[in-house]
Amino acid sequence: MGNCFSCLRSKSTTRSVANNSDNEGLNNVLDKTIEGLDSNDLNPPVMALSNGAHSAPVVSSVGSDNCGSLRSSFTCTRLTNIRLNNFSVKSFHTRVQKLFDIYRDPVEDLILIDGIERLCCDLQMSPEEFRILILAWKCDAHQMCRFTRSEFFNGCQTLQVDSISLMKTKLSDVANDLNYNTEEFKSLYRFTFKFGLDNAVGQRILPVDTAIVLWKLVFNVHEPAILERWLNFLESQDNIRGIPKDTWNMFLNFAESVSNGDLSNYDDTEAWPSVFDDFVEYENDQANQNISDKGNGKKHGGVL
């Protein structure tokens, strides 16, 4: 498998120019206005007088940074927390933007193949490994071998990372914690099909060779018992040119239904894609052929 899944499709001679919409989308994420304080929060504290009446002392400047004794300590605390949170968000944003710029293409505002290779090198990961697929998933990347600025920021925000060391740790943690039977893994699995499509040509069906590579990748940690036989079947069938979305999605259910690899549990009356019927029939023929070959071998041995 080539660098950054590049073996799955040939490099294009022209690059699409990044739209300003990426930056606009990023700005929509980042430029959230901080709501103003409620007027009640800014009211000065009410003080009790000796005659039992109540009076509110006059505060010279509510907007002043001077948290004097006449200002509500609660108001001061809220102002301070808002400023700190605002600073923290801006600081996180700045660090992620600088991280993106390290790997950014010199011409386009994208991380492309060369940048992804350098990113993977710094992460001490192979571009074709499972953890990089997780990174693409968390970024909700729409195309192989590239990250837009907004995709990269969203991925870092989801993972809560703003450095290479944190990203490396978090990607490993997510990979180790992913359970084959959880909705989170199913989300990753469905994303992988979309990620493998060549959107530049409007592709809607995965080429078989691409699907095989991605099945091996997404099941890198938890491999179904039937996977190897399924992939061998696909490689042996010249008439199967592509894998549509429903076949990709249903394979997860199919693998669960024959979790121990025993195809006798397969129910061909259910609404499976026809390629699964073909696979089960192929496997049964192979099994019968093996039994026949063994029988012929014994008879031949007896004659000798």
PDB file of C-alpha atoms in Angstrom:
ATOM      1  CA  MET A   1       0.000   0.000   0.000  1.00  0.00           C
ATOM      2  CA  GLY A   2       1.444   3.354  -0.997  1.00  0.00           C
ATOM      3  CA  ASN A   3       1.861   6.409   1.115  1.00  0.00           C
ATOM      4  CA  CYS A   4      -1.334   7.985   2.447  1.00  0.00           C
ATOM      5  CA  PHE A   5      -3.546   5.445   0.671  1.00  0.00           C
ATOM      6  CA  SER A   6      -2.090   6.786  -2.613  1.00  0.00           C
ATOM      7  CA  CYS A   7      -2.005   3.238  -3.975  1.00  0.00           C
ATOM      8  CA  LEU A   8      -5.790   3.316  -4.033  1.00  0.00           C
ATOM      9  CA  ARG A   9      -5.923   5.915  -6.758  1.00  0.00           C
ATOM     10  CA  SER A  10      -3.449   7.675  -9.044  1.00  0.00           C
ATOM     11  CA  LYS A  11      -2.279  11.163  -8.154  1.00  0.00           C
ATOM     12  CA  SER A  12      -4.132  13.876 -10.031  1.00  0.00           C
ATOM     13  CA  THR A  13      -2.077  16.214 -12.195  1.00  0.00           C
ATOM     14  CA  THR A  14      -4.118  19.187 -11.015  1.00  0.00           C
ATOM     15  CA  ARG A  15      -5.111  20.124  -7.531  1.00  0.00           C
ATOM     16  CA  SER A  16      -8.433  21.609  -6.635  1.00  0.00           C
ATOM     17  CA  VAL A  17      -8.154  25.038  -5.106  1.00  0.00           C
ATOM     18  CA  ALA A  18      -9.396  25.305  -1.533  1.00  0.00           C
ATOM     19  CA  ASN A  19     -12.582  27.297  -1.236  1.00  0.00           C
ATOM     20  CA  ASN A  20     -12.971  30.247   1.025  1.00  0.00           C
ATOM     21  CA  SER A  21     -15.887  28.304   2.496  1.00  0.00           C
ATOM     22  CA  ASP A  22     -13.379  26.253   4.497  1.00  0.00           C
ATOM     23  CA  ASN A  23     -12.168  29.362   6.260  1.00  0.00           C
ATOM     24  CA  GLU A  24     -15.713  30.630   6.627  1.00  0.00           C
ATOM     25  CA  GLY A  25     -16.748  27.328   8.185  1.00  0.00           C
ATOM     26  CA  LEU A  26     -13.808  27.549  10.541  1.00  0.00           C
ATOM     27  CA  ASN A  27     -14.731  31.079  11.487  1.00  0.00           C
ATOM     28  CA  ASN A  28     -18.258  29.960  12.275  1.00  0.00           C
ATOM     29  CA  VAL A  29     -16.802  27.443  14.693  1.00  0.00           C
ATOM     30  CA  LEU A  30     -14.373  29.825  16.321  1.00  0.00           C
ATOM     31  CA  ASP A  31     -16.001  33.252  16.280  1.00  0.00           C
ATOM     32  CA  LYS A  32     -18.687  32.578  18.840  1.00  0.00           C
ATOM     33  CA  THR A  33     -19.629  35.764  20.628  1.00  0.00           C
ATOM     34  CA  ILE A  34     -19.629  35.671  24.368  1.00  0.00           C
ATOM     35  CA  GLU A  35     -23.027  36.589  25.673  1.00  0.00           C
ATOM     36  CA  GLY A  36     -23.152  39.746  27.794  1.00  0.00           C
ATOM     37  CA  LEU A  37     -23.785  39.531  31.461  1.00  0.00           C
ATOM     38  CA  ASP A  38     -27.324  39.765  32.724  1.00  0.00           C
ATOM     39  CA  SER A  39     -28.131  43.141  34.183  1.00  0.00           C
ATOM     40  CA  ASN A  40     -28.825  41.505  37.520  1.00  0.00           C
ATOM     41  CA  ASP A  41     -25.269  40.273  37.608  1.00  0.00           C
ATOM     42  CA  LEU A  42     -23.998  43.839  37.454  1.00  0.00           C
ATOM     43  CA  ASN A  43     -26.238  45.308  40.119  1.00  0.00           C
ATOM     44  CA  PRO A  44     -24.278  46.508  43.164  1.00  0.00           C
ATOM     45  CA  PRO A  45     -24.825  44.632  46.436  1.00  0.00           C
ATOM     46  CA  VAL A  46     -27.649  45.836  48.657  1.00  0.00           C
ATOM     47  CA  MET A  47     -26.481  47.004  52.104  1.00  0.00           C
ATOM     48  CA  ALA A  48     -28.580  47.048  55.303  1.00  0.00           C
ATOM     49  CA  LEU A  49     -28.734  50.373  57.211  1.00  0.00           C
ATOM     50  CA  SER A  50     -29.015  50.807  60.971  1.00  0.00           C
ATOM     51  CA  ASN A  51     -32.681  51.910  60.756  1.00  0.00           C
ATOM     52  CA  GLY A  52     -33.671  48.675  59.037  1.00  0.00           C
ATOM     53  CA  ALA A  53     -33.871  50.219  55.578  1.00  0.00           C
ATOM     54  CA  HIS A  54     -31.830  49.015  52.640  1.00  0.00           C
ATOM     55  CA  SER A  55     -29.690  50.987  50.288  1.00  0.00           C
ATOM     56  CA  ALA A  56     -27.579  50.208  47.262  1.00  0.00           C
ATOM     57  CA  PRO A  57     -24.240  52.006  47.247  1.00  0.00           C
ATOM     58  CA  VAL A  58     -23.225  53.873  44.125  1.00  0.00           C
ATOM     59  CA  VAL A  59     -20.540  52.229  42.031  1.00  0.00           C
ATOM     60  CA  SER A  60     -18.530  54.650  39.983  1.00  0.00           C
ATOM     61  CA  SER A  61     -17.810  52.360  37.017  1.00  0.00           C
ATOM     62  CA  VAL A  62     -19.365  48.935  36.477  1.00  0.00           C
ATOM     63  CA  GLY A  63     -17.103  48.195  33.549  1.00  0.00           C
ATOM     64  CA  SER A  64     -13.949  48.948  35.527  1.00  0.00           C
ATOM     65  CA  ASP A  65     -11.432  46.169  36.048  1.00  0.00           C
ATOM     66  CA  ASN A  66     -11.090  47.271  39.675  1.00  0.00           C
ATOM     67  CA  CYS A  67     -12.923  44.696  41.766  1.00  0.00           C
ATOM     68  CA  GLY A  68     -13.420  46.915  44.791  1.00  0.00           C
ATOM     69  CA  SER A  69     -15.340  46.116  47.912  1.00  0.00           C
ATOM     70  CA  LEU A  70     -18.483  47.716  46.478  1.00  0.00           C
ATOM     71  CA  ARG A  71     -18.653  45.354  43.482  1.00  0.00           C
ATOM     72  CA  SER A  72     -20.247  41.993  43.717  1.00  0.00           C
ATOM     73  CA  SER A  73     -17.631  39.280  44.109  1.00  0.00           C
ATOM     74  CA  PHE A  74     -19.875  37.035  42.042  1.00  0.00           C
ATOM     75  CA  THR A  75     -19.790  39.506  39.146  1.00  0.00           C
ATOM     76  CA  CYS A  76     -16.007  39.733  39.357  1.00  0.00           C
ATOM     77  CA  THR A  77     -15.720  35.961  39.320  1.00  0.00           C
ATOM     78  CA  ARG A  78     -17.952  35.633  36.262  1.00  0.00           C
ATOM     79  CA  LEU A  79     -16.046  38.321  34.399  1.00  0.00           C
ATOM     80  CA  THR A  80     -12.743  36.659  35.239  1.00  0.00           C
ATOM     81  CA  ASN A  81     -13.961  33.199  34.189  1.00  0.00           C
ATOM     82  CA  ILE A  82     -15.316  34.499  30.896  1.00  0.00           C
ATOM     83  CA  ARG A  83     -12.028  36.238  30.119  1.00  0.00           C
ATOM     84  CA  LEU A  84     -10.037  33.133  31.002  1.00  0.00           C
ATOM     85  CA  ASN A  85     -12.284  30.873  28.917  1.00  0.00           C
ATOM     86  CA  ASN A  86     -12.111  33.265  26.005  1.00  0.00           C
ATOM     87  CA  PHE A  87      -8.325  33.358  26.278  1.00  0.00           C
ATOM     88  CA  SER A  88      -8.183  29.559  26.479  1.00  0.00           C
ATOM     89  CA  VAL A  89     -10.286  29.131  23.327  1.00  0.00           C
ATOM     90  CA  LYS A  90      -8.177  31.646  21.404  1.00  0.00           C
ATOM     91  CA  SER A  91      -4.976  30.046  22.655  1.00  0.00           C
ATOM     92  CA  PHE A  92      -6.151  26.563  21.565  1.00  0.00           C
ATOM     93  CA  HIS A  93      -7.167  27.950  18.189  1.00  0.00           C
ATOM     94  CA  THR A  94      -3.781  29.595  17.706  1.00  0.00           C
ATOM     95  CA  ARG A  95      -1.847  26.424  18.561  1.00  0.00           C
ATOM     96  CA  VAL A  96      -3.944  24.276  16.195  1.00  0.00           C
ATOM     97  CA  GLN A  97      -3.560  26.805  13.378  1.00  0.00           C
ATOM     98  CA  LYS A  98       0.216  26.812  13.844  1.00  0.00           C
ATOM     99  CA  LEU A  99       0.196  23.005  13.847  1.00  0.00           C
ATOM    100  CA  PHE A 100      -1.751  22.991  10.569  1.00  0.00           C
ATOM    101  CA  ASP A 101       0.655  25.495   9.024  1.00  0.00           C
ATOM    102  CA  ILE A 102       3.626  23.202   9.738  1.00  0.00           C
ATOM    103  CA  TYR A 103       2.227  20.610   7.320  1.00  0.00           C
ATOM    104  CA  ARG A 104       0.359  22.949   4.975  1.00  0.00           C
ATOM    105  CA  ASP A 105       1.042  22.841   1.252  1.00  0.00           C
ATOM    106  CA  PRO A 106       3.126  25.856   0.121  1.00  0.00           C
ATOM    107  CA  VAL A 107       0.588  26.746  -2.583  1.00  0.00           C
ATOM    108  CA  GLU A 108      -2.824  25.633  -1.331  1.00  0.00           C
ATOM    109  CA  ASP A 109      -4.361  26.007   2.108  1.00  0.00           C
ATOM    110  CA  LEU A 110      -4.501  22.223   2.491  1.00  0.00           C
ATOM    111  CA  ILE A 111      -2.463  19.420   4.002  1.00  0.00           C
ATOM    112  CA  LEU A 112      -1.740  17.204   0.996  1.00  0.00           C
ATOM    113  CA  ILE A 113       0.228  13.991   0.458  1.00  0.00           C
ATOM    114  CA  ASP A 114       3.652  15.409   1.349  1.00  0.00           C
ATOM    115  CA  GLY A 115       2.294  17.127   4.449  1.00  0.00           C
ATOM    116  CA  ILE A 116       0.452  14.015   5.590  1.00  0.00           C
ATOM    117  CA  GLU A 117       3.630  11.976   5.182  1.00  0.00           C
ATOM    118  CA  ARG A 118       5.517  14.468   7.378  1.00  0.00           C
ATOM    119  CA  LEU A 119       2.689  14.488   9.910  1.00  0.00           C
ATOM    120  CA  CYS A 120       2.741  10.690  10.064  1.00  0.00           C
ATOM    121  CA  CYS A 121       6.513  10.720  10.423  1.00  0.00           C
ATOM    122  CA  ASP A 122       6.271  13.089  13.395  1.00  0.00           C
ATOM    123  CA  LEU A 123       3.515  10.907  14.890  1.00  0.00           C
ATOM    124  CA  GLN A 124       5.758   7.878  14.318  1.00  0.00           C
ATOM    125  CA  MET A 125       2.924   6.170  12.460  1.00  0.00           C
ATOM    126  CA  SER A 126       2.560   4.695   9.005  1.00  0.00           C
ATOM    127  CA  PRO A 127       0.234   6.629   6.659  1.00  0.00           C
ATOM    128  CA  GLU A 128      -1.644   3.376   5.981  1.00  0.00           C
ATOM    129  CA  GLU A 129      -2.306   2.345   9.560  1.00  0.00           C
ATOM    130  CA  PHE A 130      -5.493   2.206  11.587  1.00  0.00           C
ATOM    131  CA  ARG A 131      -4.717   5.210  13.792  1.00  0.00           C
ATOM    132  CA  ILE A 132      -4.412   7.490  10.752  1.00  0.00           C
ATOM    133  CA  LEU A 133      -7.807   6.268   9.597  1.00  0.00           C
ATOM    134  CA  ILE A 134      -9.112   7.282  13.035  1.00  0.00           C
ATOM    135  CA  LEU A 135      -7.594  10.750  12.562  1.00  0.00           C
ATOM    136  CA  ALA A 136      -9.354  11.088   9.186  1.00  0.00           C
ATOM    137  CA  TRP A 137     -12.591   9.922  10.834  1.00  0.00           C
ATOM    138  CA  LYS A 138     -12.342  12.438  13.668  1.00  0.00           C
ATOM    139  CA  CYS A 139     -11.605  15.163  11.111  1.00  0.00           C
ATOM    140  CA  ASP A 140     -14.540  13.924   8.997  1.00  0.00           C
ATOM    141  CA  ALA A 141     -12.219  14.180   6.013  1.00  0.00           C
ATOM    142  CA  HIS A 142     -14.090  14.148   2.717  1.00  0.00           C
ATOM    143  CA  GLN A 143     -11.231  12.920   0.569  1.00  0.00           C
ATOM    144  CA  MET A 144      -8.167  10.727   0.898  1.00  0.00           C
ATOM    145  CA  CYS A 145      -4.721  12.280   1.044  1.00  0.00           C
ATOM    146  CA  ARG A 146      -5.851  15.761   2.105  1.00  0.00           C
ATOM    147  CA  PHE A 147      -7.083  17.725   5.081  1.00  0.00           C
ATOM    148  CA  THR A 148      -8.701  21.135   4.771  1.00  0.00           C
ATOM    149  CA  ARG A 149      -7.985  23.674   7.497  1.00  0.00           C
ATOM    150  CA  SER A 150     -11.496  23.382   8.937  1.00  0.00           C
ATOM    151  CA  GLU A 151     -11.382  19.557   8.865  1.00  0.00           C
ATOM    152  CA  PHE A 152      -8.070  19.534  10.697  1.00  0.00           C
ATOM    153  CA  PHE A 153      -9.293  22.008  13.305  1.00  0.00           C
ATOM    154  CA  ASN A 154     -12.510  20.064  13.882  1.00  0.00           C
ATOM    155  CA  GLY A 155     -10.516  16.851  14.312  1.00  0.00           C
ATOM    156  CA  CYS A 156      -8.183  18.451  16.847  1.00  0.00           C
ATOM    157  CA  GLN A 157     -11.163  19.942  18.666  1.00  0.00           C
ATOM    158  CA  THR A 158     -12.937  16.569  18.797  1.00  0.00           C
ATOM    159  CA  LEU A 159      -9.793  14.832  20.050  1.00  0.00           C
ATOM    160  CA  GLN A 160      -8.936  17.786  22.317  1.00  0.00           C
ATOM    161  CA  VAL A 161      -5.351  17.934  21.091  1.00  0.00           C
ATOM    162  CA  ASP A 162      -3.152  20.846  20.050  1.00  0.00           C
ATOM    163  CA  SER A 163       0.252  19.176  19.751  1.00  0.00           C
ATOM    164  CA  ILE A 164       1.841  16.157  18.091  1.00  0.00           C
ATOM    165  CA  SER A 165       2.521  14.423  21.413  1.00  0.00           C
ATOM    166  CA  LEU A 166      -1.100  14.776  22.535  1.00  0.00           C
ATOM    167  CA  MET A 167      -2.387  13.658  19.132  1.00  0.00           C
ATOM    168  CA  LYS A 168      -0.206  10.560  19.204  1.00  0.00           C
ATOM    169  CA  THR A 169      -1.424   9.611  22.677  1.00  0.00           C
ATOM    170  CA  LYS A 170      -5.092  10.282  21.956  1.00  0.00           C
ATOM    171  CA  LEU A 171      -5.144   8.381  18.659  1.00  0.00           C
ATOM    172  CA  SER A 172      -3.612   5.368  20.388  1.00  0.00           C
ATOM    173  CA  ASP A 173      -6.157   5.609  23.218  1.00  0.00           C
ATOM    174  CA  VAL A 174      -9.085   5.763  20.786  1.00  0.00           C
ATOM    175  CA  ALA A 175      -7.728   2.789  18.806  1.00  0.00           C
ATOM    176  CA  ASN A 176      -7.355   0.706  21.961  1.00  0.00           C
ATOM    177  CA  ASP A 177     -10.786   1.626  23.303  1.00  0.00           C
ATOM    178  CA  LEU A 178     -12.768   1.007  20.108  1.00  0.00           C
ATOM    179  CA  ASN A 179     -15.031  -1.990  20.569  1.00  0.00           C
ATOM    180  CA  TYR A 180     -16.106  -3.942  17.512  1.00  0.00           C
ATOM    181  CA  ASN A 181     -19.744  -4.085  18.667  1.00  0.00           C
ATOM    182  CA  THR A 182     -20.213  -0.424  19.619  1.00  0.00           C
ATOM    183  CA  GLU A 183     -21.998   2.328  17.719  1.00  0.00           C
ATOM    184  CA  GLU A 184     -18.720   4.259  17.680  1.00  0.00           C
ATOM    185  CA  PHE A 185     -16.998   1.537  15.661  1.00  0.00           C
ATOM    186  CA  LYS A 186     -20.008   1.300  13.347  1.00  0.00           C
ATOM    187  CA  SER A 187     -19.680   5.040  12.764  1.00  0.00           C
ATOM    188  CA  LEU A 188     -16.003   4.592  11.843  1.00  0.00           C
ATOM    189  CA  TYR A 189     -16.902   1.640   9.609  1.00  0.00           C
ATOM    190  CA  ARG A 190     -19.537   3.628   7.681  1.00  0.00           C
ATOM    191  CA  PHE A 191     -17.165   6.588   7.375  1.00  0.00           C
ATOM    192  CA  THR A 192     -14.497   4.353   5.816  1.00  0.00           C
ATOM    193  CA  PHE A 193     -16.662   3.632   2.773  1.00  0.00           C
ATOM    194  CA  LYS A 194     -17.320   7.327   2.183  1.00  0.00           C
ATOM    195  CA  PHE A 195     -13.646   8.120   2.761  1.00  0.00           C
ATOM    196  CA  GLY A 196     -12.573   5.614   0.110  1.00  0.00           C
ATOM    197  CA  LEU A 197     -14.678   7.119  -2.668  1.00  0.00           C
ATOM    198  CA  ASP A 198     -13.075   9.396  -5.235  1.00  0.00           C
ATOM    199  CA  ASN A 199     -15.329  12.417  -4.913  1.00  0.00           C
ATOM    200  CA  ALA A 200     -13.484  14.227  -7.695  1.00  0.00           C
ATOM    201  CA  VAL A 201     -15.126  11.925 -10.255  1.00  0.00           C
ATOM    202  CA  GLY A 202     -18.387  11.432  -8.378  1.00  0.00           C
ATOM    203  CA  GLN A 203     -17.601   7.834  -7.475  1.00  0.00           C
ATOM    204  CA  ARG A 204     -20.421   5.999  -5.631  1.00  0.00           C
ATOM    205  CA  ILE A 205     -19.109   2.407  -5.705  1.00  0.00           C
ATOM    206  CA  LEU A 206     -15.765   1.299  -4.278  1.00  0.00           C
ATOM    207  CA  PRO A 207     -13.485  -0.575  -6.679  1.00  0.00           C
ATOM    208  CA  VAL A 208     -12.919  -4.091  -5.348  1.00  0.00           C
ATOM    209  CA  ASP A 209      -9.176  -3.589  -4.806  1.00  0.00           C
ATOM    210  CA  THR A 210      -9.852  -0.402  -2.823  1.00  0.00           C
ATOM    211  CA  ALA A 211     -12.564  -2.109  -0.766  1.00  0.00           C
ATOM    212  CA  ILE A 212     -10.238  -4.998   0.081  1.00  0.00           C
ATOM    213  CA  VAL A 213      -7.536  -2.612   1.319  1.00  0.00           C
ATOM    214  CA  LEU A 214     -10.048  -0.655   3.421  1.00  0.00           C
ATOM    215  CA  TRP A 215     -11.626  -3.797   4.897  1.00  0.00           C
ATOM    216  CA  LYS A 216      -8.191  -4.945   6.025  1.00  0.00           C
ATOM    217  CA  LEU A 217      -7.527  -1.502   7.473  1.00  0.00           C
ATOM    218  CA  VAL A 218     -10.781  -0.931   9.365  1.00  0.00           C
ATOM    219  CA  PHE A 219     -10.651  -4.460  10.838  1.00  0.00           C
ATOM    220  CA  ASN A 220      -6.976  -4.115  11.728  1.00  0.00           C
ATOM    221  CA  VAL A 221      -7.625  -4.450  15.465  1.00  0.00           C
ATOM    222  CA  HIS A 222     -10.721  -6.680  15.557  1.00  0.00           C
ATOM    223  CA  GLU A 223     -10.795  -9.017  12.572  1.00  0.00           C
ATOM    224  CA  PRO A 224     -14.002 -11.022  11.965  1.00  0.00           C
ATOM    225  CA  ALA A 225     -13.522 -14.765  11.597  1.00  0.00           C
ATOM    226  CA  ILE A 226     -14.949 -14.700   8.076  1.00  0.00           C
ATOM    227  CA  LEU A 227     -12.897 -11.754   6.762  1.00  0.00           C
ATOM    228  CA  GLU A 228      -9.961 -13.586   5.168  1.00  0.00           C
ATOM    229  CA  ARG A 229     -12.222 -16.025   3.293  1.00  0.00           C
ATOM    230  CA  TRP A 230     -14.456 -13.159   2.137  1.00  0.00           C
ATOM    231  CA  LEU A 231     -11.497 -11.202   0.766  1.00  0.00           C
ATOM    232  CA  ASN A 232     -10.098 -14.298  -0.959  1.00  0.00           C
ATOM    233  CA  PHE A 233     -13.490 -14.800  -2.614  1.00  0.00           C
ATOM    234  CA  LEU A 234     -13.552 -11.211  -3.894  1.00  0.00           C
ATOM    235  CA  GLU A 235     -10.032 -11.541  -5.318  1.00  0.00           C
ATOM    236  CA  SER A 236     -11.017 -14.721  -7.158  1.00  0.00           C
ATOM    237  CA  GLN A 237     -14.136 -13.267  -8.812  1.00  0.00           C
ATOM    238  CA  ASP A 238     -13.370 -11.286 -11.955  1.00  0.00           C
ATOM    239  CA  ASN A 239     -17.057 -10.514 -12.470  1.00  0.00           C
ATOM    240  CA  ILE A 240     -17.273  -8.437  -9.255  1.00  0.00           C
ATOM    241  CA  ARG A 241     -16.086  -4.975 -10.220  1.00  0.00           C
ATOM    242  CA  GLY A 242     -17.197  -2.879  -7.273  1.00  0.00           C
ATOM    243  CA  ILE A 243     -18.714  -2.767  -3.799  1.00  0.00           C
ATOM    244  CA  PRO A 244     -21.815  -0.588  -3.365  1.00  0.00           C
ATOM    245  CA  LYS A 245     -22.669   1.131  -0.108  1.00  0.00           C
ATOM    246  CA  ASP A 246     -25.347  -1.342   0.983  1.00  0.00           C
ATOM    247  CA  THR A 247     -22.985  -4.313   0.517  1.00  0.00           C
ATOM    248  CA  TRP A 248     -20.287  -2.539   2.513  1.00  0.00           C
ATOM    249  CA  ASN A 249     -22.653  -1.688   5.362  1.00  0.00           C
ATOM    250  CA  MET A 250     -24.342  -5.108   5.397  1.00  0.00           C
ATOM    251  CA  PHE A 251     -21.029  -6.949   5.608  1.00  0.00           C
ATOM    252  CA  LEU A 252     -20.766  -5.863   9.240  1.00  0.00           C
ATOM    253  CA  ASN A 253     -24.112  -7.546   9.955  1.00  0.00           C
ATOM    254  CA  PHE A 254     -23.101 -10.558   7.891  1.00  0.00           C
ATOM    255  CA  ALA A 255     -19.851 -10.961   9.837  1.00  0.00           C
ATOM    256  CA  GLU A 256     -21.793 -10.777  13.119  1.00  0.00           C
ATOM    257  CA  SER A 257     -24.303 -13.400  11.945  1.00  0.00           C
ATOM    258  CA  VAL A 258     -21.461 -15.872  11.267  1.00  0.00           C
ATOM    259  CA  SER A 259     -19.227 -14.654  14.085  1.00  0.00           C
ATOM    260  CA  ASN A 260     -17.507 -18.019  14.482  1.00  0.00           C
ATOM    261  CA  GLY A 261     -16.951 -18.400  10.737  1.00  0.00           C
ATOM    262  CA  ASP A 262     -19.538 -21.185  10.475  1.00  0.00           C
ATOM    263  CA  LEU A 263     -21.594 -20.498   7.353  1.00  0.00           C
ATOM    264  CA  SER A 264     -24.196 -23.107   8.313  1.00  0.00           C
ATOM    265  CA  ASN A 265     -25.791 -20.283  10.317  1.00  0.00           C
ATOM    266  CA  TYR A 266     -26.334 -18.264   7.139  1.00  0.00           C
ATOM    267  CA  ASP A 267     -29.995 -17.788   6.238  1.00  0.00           C
ATOM    268  CA  ASP A 268     -30.372 -17.155   2.522  1.00  0.00           C
ATOM    269  CA  THR A 269     -34.058 -16.270   2.955  1.00  0.00           C
ATOM    270  CA  GLU A 270     -33.102 -12.994   4.610  1.00  0.00           C
ATOM    271  CA  ALA A 271     -32.642  -9.831   2.560  1.00  0.00           C
ATOM    272  CA  TRP A 272     -28.874 -10.120   2.064  1.00  0.00           C
ATOM    273  CA  PRO A 273     -27.134  -8.648  -0.990  1.00  0.00           C
ATOM    274  CA  SER A 274     -26.826 -11.365  -3.643  1.00  0.00           C
ATOM    275  CA  VAL A 275     -23.029 -11.301  -3.429  1.00  0.00           C
ATOM    276  CA  PHE A 276     -23.273 -12.893   0.044  1.00  0.00           C
ATOM    277  CA  ASP A 277     -25.340 -15.751  -1.427  1.00  0.00           C
ATOM    278  CA  ASP A 278     -22.655 -16.188  -4.065  1.00  0.00           C
ATOM    279  CA  PHE A 279     -19.958 -16.214  -1.409  1.00  0.00           C
ATOM    280  CA  VAL A 280     -21.688 -18.889   0.689  1.00  0.00           C
ATOM    281  CA  GLU A 281     -22.265 -21.015  -2.397  1.00  0.00           C
ATOM    282  CA  TYR A 282     -18.609 -20.600  -3.375  1.00  0.00           C
ATOM    283  CA  GLU A 283     -17.473 -21.635   0.106  1.00  0.00           C
ATOM    284  CA  ASN A 284     -19.735 -24.700   0.092  1.00  0.00           C
ATOM    285  CA  ASP A 285     -18.389 -25.729  -3.308  1.00  0.00           C
ATOM    286  CA  GLN A 286     -14.843 -25.323  -2.027  1.00  0.00           C
ATOM    287  CA  ALA A 287     -15.611 -27.432   1.030  1.00  0.00           C
ATOM    288  CA  ASN A 288     -17.219 -30.181  -1.088  1.00  0.00           C
ATOM    289  CA  GLN A 289     -14.277 -30.101  -3.476  1.00  0.00           C
ATOM    290  CA  ASN A 290     -11.859 -30.566  -0.575  1.00  0.00           C
ATOM    291  CA  ILE A 291     -13.845 -33.551   0.705  1.00  0.00           C
ATOM    292  CA  SER A 292     -13.910 -35.065  -2.786  1.00  0.00           C
ATOM    293  CA  ASP A 293     -10.170 -34.543  -3.235  1.00  0.00           C
ATOM    294  CA  LYS A 294      -9.417 -36.225   0.080  1.00  0.00           C
ATOM    295  CA  GLY A 295     -11.600 -39.202  -0.856  1.00  0.00           C
ATOM    296  CA  ASN A 296      -9.947 -39.604  -4.213  1.00  0.00           C
ATOM    297  CA  GLY A 297      -6.553 -39.411  -2.553  1.00  0.00           C
ATOM    298  CA  LYS A 298      -7.394 -42.283  -0.211  1.00  0.00           C
ATOM    299  CA  LYS A 299      -8.678 -44.463  -3.059  1.00  0.00           C
ATOM    300  CA  HIS A 300      -5.631 -43.713  -5.149  1.00  0.00           C
ATOM    301  CA  GLY A 301      -3.407 -44.531  -2.211  1.00  0.00           C
ATOM    302  CA  GLY A 302      -5.166 -47.904  -1.769  1.00  0.00           C
ATOM    303  CA  VAL A 303      -4.518 -48.885  -5.368  1.00  0.00           C
ATOM    304  CA  LEU A 304      -0.845 -48.227  -5.001  1.00  0.00           C
TER     305      LEU A 304
END
